[in-house]
XYZ file of C-alpha atoms in Angstrom:
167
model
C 10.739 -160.078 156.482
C 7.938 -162.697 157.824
C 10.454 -165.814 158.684
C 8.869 -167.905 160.351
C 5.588 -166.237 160.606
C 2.832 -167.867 159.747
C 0.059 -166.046 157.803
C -3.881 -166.207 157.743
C -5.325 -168.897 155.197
C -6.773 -166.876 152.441
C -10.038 -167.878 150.620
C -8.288 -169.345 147.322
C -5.829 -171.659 149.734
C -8.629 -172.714 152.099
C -10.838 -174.214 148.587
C -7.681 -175.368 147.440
C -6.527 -177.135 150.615
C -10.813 -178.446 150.680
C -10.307 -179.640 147.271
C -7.115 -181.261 147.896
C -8.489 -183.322 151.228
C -11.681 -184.452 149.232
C -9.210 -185.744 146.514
C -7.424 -187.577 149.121
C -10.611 -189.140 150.314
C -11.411 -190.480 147.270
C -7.840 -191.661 146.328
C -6.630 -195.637 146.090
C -2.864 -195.243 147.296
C -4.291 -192.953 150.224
C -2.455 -194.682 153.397
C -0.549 -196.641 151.001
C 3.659 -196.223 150.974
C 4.670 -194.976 147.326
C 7.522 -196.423 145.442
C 10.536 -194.522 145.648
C 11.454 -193.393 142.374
C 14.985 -193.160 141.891
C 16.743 -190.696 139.471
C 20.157 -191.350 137.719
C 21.066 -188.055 137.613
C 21.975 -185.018 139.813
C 21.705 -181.166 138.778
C 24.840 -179.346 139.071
C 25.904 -175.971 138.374
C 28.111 -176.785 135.760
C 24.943 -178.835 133.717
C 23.255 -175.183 133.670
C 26.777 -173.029 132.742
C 26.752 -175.355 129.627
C 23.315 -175.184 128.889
C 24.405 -170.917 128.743
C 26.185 -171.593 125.956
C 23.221 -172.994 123.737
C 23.629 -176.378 121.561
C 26.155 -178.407 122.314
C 28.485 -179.880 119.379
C 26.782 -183.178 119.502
C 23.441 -181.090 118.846
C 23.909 -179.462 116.618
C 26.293 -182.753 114.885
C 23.225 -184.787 114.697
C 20.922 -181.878 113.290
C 23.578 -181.607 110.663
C 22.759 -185.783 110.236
C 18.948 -185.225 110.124
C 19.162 -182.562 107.530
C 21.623 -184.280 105.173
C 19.834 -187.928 105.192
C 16.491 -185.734 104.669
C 18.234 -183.592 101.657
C 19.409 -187.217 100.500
C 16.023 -188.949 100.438
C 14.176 -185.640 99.025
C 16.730 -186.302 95.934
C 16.634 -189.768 95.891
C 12.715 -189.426 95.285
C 13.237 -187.259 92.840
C 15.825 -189.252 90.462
C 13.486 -192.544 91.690
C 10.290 -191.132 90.013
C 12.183 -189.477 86.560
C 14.249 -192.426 86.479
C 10.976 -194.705 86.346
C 9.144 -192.123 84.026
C 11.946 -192.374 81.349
C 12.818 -195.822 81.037
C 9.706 -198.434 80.343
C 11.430 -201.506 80.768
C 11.545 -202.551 84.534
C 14.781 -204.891 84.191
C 16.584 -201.976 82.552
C 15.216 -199.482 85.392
C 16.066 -201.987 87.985
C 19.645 -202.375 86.757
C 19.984 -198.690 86.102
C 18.667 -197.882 89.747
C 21.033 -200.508 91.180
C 23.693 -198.483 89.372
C 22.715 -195.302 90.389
C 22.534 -196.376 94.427
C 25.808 -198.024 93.526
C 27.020 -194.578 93.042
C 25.090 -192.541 95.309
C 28.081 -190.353 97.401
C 27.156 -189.979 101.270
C 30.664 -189.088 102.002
C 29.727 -185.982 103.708
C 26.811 -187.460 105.914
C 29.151 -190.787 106.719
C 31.560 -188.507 107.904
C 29.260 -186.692 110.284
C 28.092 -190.265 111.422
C 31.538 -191.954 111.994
C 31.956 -188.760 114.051
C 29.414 -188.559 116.147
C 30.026 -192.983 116.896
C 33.240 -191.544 118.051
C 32.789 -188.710 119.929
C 29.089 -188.440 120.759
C 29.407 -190.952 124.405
C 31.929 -188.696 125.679
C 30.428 -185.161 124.443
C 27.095 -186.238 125.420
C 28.306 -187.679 129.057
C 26.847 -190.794 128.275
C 26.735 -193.462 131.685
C 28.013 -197.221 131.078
C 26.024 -199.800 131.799
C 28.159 -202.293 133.861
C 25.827 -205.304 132.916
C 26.760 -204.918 129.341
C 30.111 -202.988 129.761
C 28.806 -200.596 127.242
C 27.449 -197.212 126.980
C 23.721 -197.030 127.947
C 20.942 -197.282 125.291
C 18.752 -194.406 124.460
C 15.290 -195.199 124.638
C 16.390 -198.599 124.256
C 18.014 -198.347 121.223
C 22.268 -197.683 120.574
C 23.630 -194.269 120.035
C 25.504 -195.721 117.134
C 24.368 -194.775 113.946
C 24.897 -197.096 110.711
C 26.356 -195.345 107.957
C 24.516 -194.719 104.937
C 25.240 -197.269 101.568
C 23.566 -198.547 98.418
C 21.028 -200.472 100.694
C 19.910 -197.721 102.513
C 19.256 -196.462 99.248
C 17.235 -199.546 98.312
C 15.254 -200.301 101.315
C 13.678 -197.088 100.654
C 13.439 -196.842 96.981
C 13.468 -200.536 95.803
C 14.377 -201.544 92.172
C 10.915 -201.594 90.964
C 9.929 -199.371 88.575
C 5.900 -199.510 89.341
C 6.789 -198.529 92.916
C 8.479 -195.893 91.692
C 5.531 -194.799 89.303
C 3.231 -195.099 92.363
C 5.926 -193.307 94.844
């Protein structure tokens, strides 16, 4: 055991120590106090026992989102184009694609949603902002998702049959 000994400077950690005082040189915050950057967080143990146990349930909650909306608009597309292939007239494909989104079931993915609005600030830890008395944003945007509807449905696949030729 070497505590407290100090050791010879070795070739690598002399050029790297050279290197690191010619960077300083040349450096425009040299002599200059930094900001202090302060973090809103705190490692604990208990952050890396859960981390142990893999994803957490709002993980693997909004993966189960992700890969319903995607399975959603995959089929969507698919019923958009053949819908737009069979019928000619664009008033009747309009009113039949209305229908259609009219109809559309998200039931299971609206569930997973209203779920994670309810559960995900308290799975996921999530601070409050005291300015707004709400839960913070997320790279500035709110955890909440909207659930998915017959406009969802149209904002991506609107009620016009060329776009759904070009599509």
């Amino acid at each position: 055991m070497s505590e407290g000994a100090t050791r010879p400077e070795t070739p690598q950690e002399r050029r790297e120590r050279e290197q690191l005082e010619a960077d300083l040189e040349s450096s425009p915050v040299r002599g200059k106090a930094l900001r202090q950057r302060l973090r809103n967080f705190r490692p604990d143990p208990e952050s890396g026992v859960r981390a142990l146990g893999g994803p957490t349930a709002w993980m693997r909650r909004l993966r189960a989102i992700e890969d319903a909306v995607e399975q959603h608009e995959r089929r969507l597309a698919e019923s958009w184009r053949t819908l737009a292939a069979e019928l000619e007239d664009p008033a009747e494909f309009a009113s039949a694609w209305r229908e259609l989104a009219g109809n559309w079931s998200f039931a299971h993915v609206n569930e997973l949603i209203e779920r994670h609005n309810r559960n995900f600030p308290a799975e996921a830890r999530l601070a409050m902002d005291p300015r707004t008395r709400d839960f913070i944003r997320i790279n500035g945007r709110s955890y909440l998702r909207e659930p998915l509807g017959a406009g969802w449905i149209l904002d991506r696949f609107p009620s016009e049959r060329e776009a759904a030729l070009r599509g």
